[in-house]
Short mmCIF file of C-alpha atoms in Angstrom, two decimals:
data_model
loop_
_atom_site.label_atom_id
_atom_site.label_comp_id
_atom_site.label_asym_id
_atom_site.label_seq_id
_atom_site.Cartn_x
_atom_site.Cartn_y
_atom_site.Cartn_z
CA MET A 282 -29.31 3.11 -1.06
CA VAL A 283 -26.45 5.50 -1.75
CA SER A 284 -27.61 8.65 -3.53
CA GLN A 285 -26.49 8.94 -7.15
CA ASN A 286 -27.67 12.54 -7.34
CA GLY A 287 -24.90 14.27 -5.45
CA SER A 288 -25.07 17.64 -7.27
CA SER A 289 -28.79 18.19 -6.83
CA ASP A 290 -28.60 17.11 -3.18
CA LEU A 291 -25.82 19.61 -2.50
CA ALA A 292 -27.76 22.37 -4.20
CA GLY A 293 -30.72 21.39 -2.05
CA ILE A 294 -28.80 22.06 1.16
CA GLY A 295 -27.80 25.51 -0.04
CA LEU A 296 -24.12 24.89 -0.84
CA ASN A 297 -22.28 25.63 -4.06
CA ILE A 298 -20.22 23.04 -5.92
CA ASP A 299 -16.54 23.93 -6.30
CA ASP A 300 -15.46 22.76 -9.77
CA SER A 301 -11.77 23.55 -9.14
CA ILE A 302 -11.11 20.64 -6.75
CA GLU A 303 -7.75 18.94 -6.69
CA SER A 304 -7.65 16.29 -9.39
CA MET A 305 -6.52 13.55 -7.03
CA LEU A 306 -9.71 13.59 -4.93
CA PRO A 307 -11.86 10.59 -6.00
CA ILE A 308 -15.18 12.35 -6.65
CA GLU A 309 -18.11 9.91 -6.95
CA ASP A 310 -15.81 7.02 -6.02
CA PRO A 311 -15.71 4.87 -2.87
CA ILE A 312 -13.63 6.00 0.07
CA GLN A 313 -12.87 4.39 3.40
CA ILE A 314 -13.76 6.29 6.57
CA THR A 315 -12.25 5.32 9.90
CA SER A 316 -13.93 6.57 13.07
CA ARG A 317 -12.89 5.33 16.51
CA GLU A 318 -10.84 2.50 14.94
CA LYS A 319 -13.81 1.16 12.94
CA ARG A 320 -13.85 1.31 9.12
CA TYR A 321 -16.80 2.21 6.93
CA ILE A 322 -17.31 2.62 3.18
CA SER A 323 -18.73 5.87 1.82
CA ILE A 324 -18.78 7.89 -1.42
CA LEU A 325 -17.02 11.25 -1.82
CA ARG A 326 -19.65 13.43 -3.50
CA GLY A 327 -17.74 16.65 -4.00
CA VAL A 328 -16.21 19.84 -2.66
CA VAL A 329 -18.49 22.60 -1.38
CA GLY A 330 -17.51 26.12 -0.58
CA PRO A 331 -13.82 26.85 -0.16
CA LYS A 332 -13.00 24.34 2.58
CA HIS A 333 -15.59 21.57 2.84
CA LEU A 334 -15.94 18.01 1.54
CA VAL A 335 -19.25 16.17 1.28
CA VAL A 336 -19.55 12.39 1.66
CA ASP A 337 -22.44 9.96 1.95
CA VAL A 338 -23.45 8.75 5.38
CA PRO A 339 -22.02 5.20 5.57
CA LEU A 340 -24.37 2.24 5.63
CA VAL A 341 -23.92 -0.54 8.19
CA GLY A 342 -26.21 -3.53 7.80
CA GLY A 343 -28.44 -1.47 5.53
CA LYS A 344 -28.81 1.30 8.13
CA LYS A 345 -27.16 4.73 8.13
CA PHE A 346 -24.28 5.16 10.56
CA TYR A 347 -23.57 8.65 11.91
CA PRO A 348 -20.03 9.06 13.30
CA ASP A 349 -19.52 10.93 16.55
CA TYR A 350 -18.99 14.67 15.98
CA SER A 351 -16.03 14.67 18.36
CA SER A 352 -14.18 11.82 16.66
CA VAL A 353 -11.21 12.31 14.36
CA ILE A 354 -12.09 11.00 10.90
CA THR A 355 -9.48 9.32 8.71
CA VAL A 356 -10.30 9.19 5.00
CA ARG A 357 -8.47 6.82 2.65
CA PHE A 358 -8.85 6.22 -1.06
CA LEU A 359 -7.18 4.53 -4.02
CA LEU A 360 -5.34 6.43 -6.72
CA ASN A 361 -3.24 4.72 -9.42
CA GLY A 362 -2.76 1.60 -7.32
CA ALA A 363 -1.62 3.46 -4.18
CA VAL A 364 -3.51 4.37 -1.02
CA TYR A 365 -3.77 8.03 0.00
CA GLY A 366 -5.42 9.60 3.00
CA PHE A 367 -5.92 12.49 5.37
CA LYS A 368 -7.36 13.27 8.78
CA THR A 369 -10.35 15.54 9.14
CA GLY A 370 -13.33 16.41 11.33
CA ILE A 371 -17.09 16.61 10.98
CA ILE A 372 -18.59 20.05 10.41
CA ARG A 373 -22.21 19.13 9.86
CA VAL A 374 -24.51 16.15 9.23
CA HIS A 375 -27.48 16.54 6.87
CA GLU A 376 -29.73 13.64 7.85
CA LYS A 377 -32.41 14.61 5.29
CA PHE A 378 -29.98 14.13 2.41
CA GLY A 379 -27.85 11.42 3.99
CA LEU A 380 -24.70 13.56 3.72
CA ILE A 381 -21.81 14.48 6.01
CA VAL A 382 -19.81 17.69 5.60
CA LEU A 383 -16.12 17.30 6.47
CA GLU A 384 -13.31 19.80 6.88
CA TYR A 385 -11.19 20.17 3.74
CA PRO A 386 -7.74 18.59 4.29
CA ASP A 387 -4.62 20.75 4.55
CA SER A 388 -2.70 18.01 2.77
CA ILE A 389 -3.12 14.50 1.36
CA SER A 390 -0.43 11.91 2.00
CA LYS A 391 0.43 8.52 0.59
CA VAL A 392 -0.41 5.90 3.17
CA GLU A 393 2.21 3.31 4.02
CA LEU A 394 0.61 0.33 5.73
CA ARG A 395 3.93 -0.08 7.47
CA LYS A 396 7.44 1.23 6.86
CA SER A 397 8.33 -1.51 4.38
CA THR A 398 5.26 -3.53 3.63
CA ARG A 399 6.10 -7.13 2.80
CA LEU A 400 3.82 -9.24 0.62
CA ASN A 401 3.71 -12.97 1.35
CA VAL A 402 4.43 -14.91 -1.84
CA MET A 403 5.80 -18.28 -2.93
CA ILE A 404 7.88 -17.87 -6.09
CA SER A 405 10.60 -20.24 -7.33
CA ALA A 406 13.95 -18.53 -7.80
CA VAL A 407 17.56 -19.26 -8.68
CA ILE A 408 20.02 -17.74 -6.21
CA THR A 409 23.66 -17.32 -7.18
CA THR A 410 26.33 -16.47 -4.65
CA GLY A 411 28.91 -13.91 -5.69
CA CYS A 412 32.66 -14.19 -5.95
CA GLU A 413 34.12 -11.74 -3.46
CA THR A 414 37.42 -11.15 -1.71
CA ASP A 415 37.69 -9.83 1.82
CA SER A 416 40.22 -6.98 1.67
CA ALA A 417 41.26 -7.60 5.29
CA THR A 418 41.79 -11.38 5.20
CA GLY A 419 42.18 -12.03 1.48
CA GLN A 420 39.56 -14.78 1.71
CA THR A 421 37.71 -15.44 -1.57
CA TRP A 422 34.21 -16.91 -2.01
CA THR A 423 33.47 -18.79 -5.22
CA MET A 424 30.16 -18.70 -7.07
CA GLU A 425 27.48 -21.28 -6.37
CA THR A 426 23.98 -21.60 -7.90
CA LEU A 427 21.18 -22.66 -5.58
CA ASP A 428 17.51 -23.44 -6.16
CA GLY A 429 15.37 -21.45 -3.79
CA ALA A 430 12.16 -19.50 -3.29
CA ILE A 431 11.03 -15.96 -2.56
CA LEU A 432 8.81 -16.09 0.54
CA ASP A 433 8.00 -12.41 0.84
CA ILE A 434 8.85 -9.29 -1.12
CA SER A 435 8.73 -5.50 -0.96
CA GLU A 436 10.03 -2.68 -3.14
CA ILE A 437 13.36 -2.77 -1.31
CA GLY A 438 14.00 -6.35 -0.32
CA ALA A 439 12.82 -9.92 0.13
CA LEU A 440 12.97 -13.04 2.27
CA LEU A 441 14.57 -15.96 0.46
CA ALA A 442 14.73 -19.66 1.29
CA VAL A 443 17.69 -21.67 -0.08
CA ASN A 444 19.46 -24.93 0.63
CA SER A 445 22.13 -24.65 3.26
CA SER A 446 25.50 -23.43 1.93
CA ASP A 447 28.87 -22.51 3.39
CA LEU A 448 29.16 -19.68 0.84
CA ILE A 449 26.37 -17.57 2.35
CA ASP A 450 26.82 -15.06 5.15
CA VAL A 451 25.68 -11.59 6.22
CA GLY A 452 27.19 -8.92 3.98
CA HIS A 453 27.66 -11.21 0.98
CA THR A 454 26.09 -10.35 -2.37
CA VAL A 455 23.80 -12.75 -4.24
CA THR A 456 21.91 -12.50 -7.51
CA ILE A 457 18.25 -13.47 -7.87
CA SER A 458 16.54 -14.71 -11.03
CA ALA A 459 12.82 -15.46 -11.04
CA ALA A 460 9.69 -15.40 -13.18
CA LEU A 461 7.17 -13.29 -11.28
CA PRO A 462 3.42 -13.77 -11.83
CA GLY A 463 2.05 -11.75 -14.73
CA GLY A 464 4.95 -12.59 -17.02
CA ILE A 465 7.38 -10.27 -15.22
CA GLN A 466 10.97 -11.53 -15.43
CA VAL A 467 13.80 -10.72 -13.03
CA ASP A 468 17.28 -11.63 -14.29
CA SER A 469 20.34 -11.59 -11.98
CA LEU A 470 19.08 -8.91 -9.58
CA ASN A 471 21.88 -8.01 -7.16
CA ALA A 472 21.00 -8.13 -3.48
CA GLU A 473 22.93 -7.87 -0.22
CA ILE A 474 22.32 -10.38 2.56
CA ARG A 475 21.20 -8.54 5.70
CA ASN A 476 20.48 -11.52 7.94
CA VAL A 477 20.69 -15.31 7.85
CA LYS A 478 18.49 -17.68 9.85
CA PRO A 479 18.71 -21.50 9.76
CA SER A 480 15.34 -23.22 9.33
CA SER A 481 15.35 -27.03 9.24
CA ARG A 482 17.63 -27.91 6.30
CA LYS A 483 17.14 -24.50 4.69
CA LEU A 484 18.54 -21.02 5.19
CA LEU A 485 16.27 -18.00 5.36
CA LEU A 486 17.97 -14.92 3.91
CA GLY A 487 16.76 -11.38 4.45
CA VAL A 488 18.12 -9.36 1.51
CA SER A 489 17.99 -5.76 0.28
CA PHE A 490 17.93 -5.07 -3.45
CA SER A 491 20.50 -3.05 -5.36
CA LYS A 492 19.01 0.36 -6.18
CA VAL A 493 21.24 0.86 -9.23
CA ASP A 494 19.70 -2.03 -11.19
CA ASP A 495 17.01 0.00 -12.97
CA LYS A 496 15.66 -2.75 -15.24
CA ASN A 497 15.18 -5.38 -12.55
CA MET A 498 13.99 -2.85 -9.95
CA GLY A 499 11.41 -1.60 -12.44
CA ALA A 500 10.11 -5.17 -12.75
CA ILE A 501 10.01 -5.57 -8.96
CA ARG A 502 8.14 -2.27 -8.50
CA LYS A 503 5.56 -3.17 -11.16
CA PHE A 504 4.86 -6.54 -9.57
CA TYR A 505 4.76 -5.06 -6.08
CA ASN A 506 2.49 -2.13 -6.99
CA ASP A 507 0.10 -4.43 -8.86
CA CYS A 508 -0.16 -6.65 -5.77
CA VAL A 509 -0.67 -3.69 -3.43
CA SER A 510 -3.40 -2.35 -5.70
CA TYR A 511 -5.25 -5.70 -5.70
CA LYS A 512 -4.83 -6.01 -1.91
CA ALA A 513 -6.11 -2.49 -1.24
CA SER A 514 -9.14 -3.08 -3.49
CA ALA A 515 -9.93 -6.26 -1.58
CA GLU A 516 -9.66 -4.44 1.76
CA TYR A 517 -12.15 -1.80 0.63
CA LYS A 518 -14.61 -4.45 -0.45
CA GLY A 519 -14.08 -6.28 2.83
#
């Protein structure tokens, strides 16, 4: 079982607790340790001395797992719905207490699972094409309202599916209205079409959101961050 007596254990190995640790470190909370591309769950017990962290030895199948001293350790943890992490190394393993002493990180960074993480969703939406005039040709596009769906979404864009239309092309502007799960409403969010791909009788539109639409973008960010938080929590438990 994981020790719940971190302070007394640390005193027992002759190290002093540092009470002035950075507030973002998740003391007494679960963390994820990656060693040689394998992930393990541990508990961050505290900061000792000026430059050391102490964590529980991970359990695998009920047995303690001791990472290789020479391996680079990646530590990740949740904070306010986001994932943060840092790379470190092992200083010492205290088998008697089931604790590992790690080097204190020089910095802690927000972890992006990829550059623009997309979440797969299926949300009904109303897509309205804009009315625009090409300054070079003078051609004008009239507005058209289409029923569609959001297939994936990030903080900066989405993949939409709509019925085929002659009024849609790369560079055009559309507006998106949708009721997101959790009672979050998006009304006429402006987006620019970045790519168009035919799929059966539908069109798949890759769009980027307008950054000047504070109200709608706030709704998108809330929905997205809530989903990322739930996903990260599930990954830790898995």
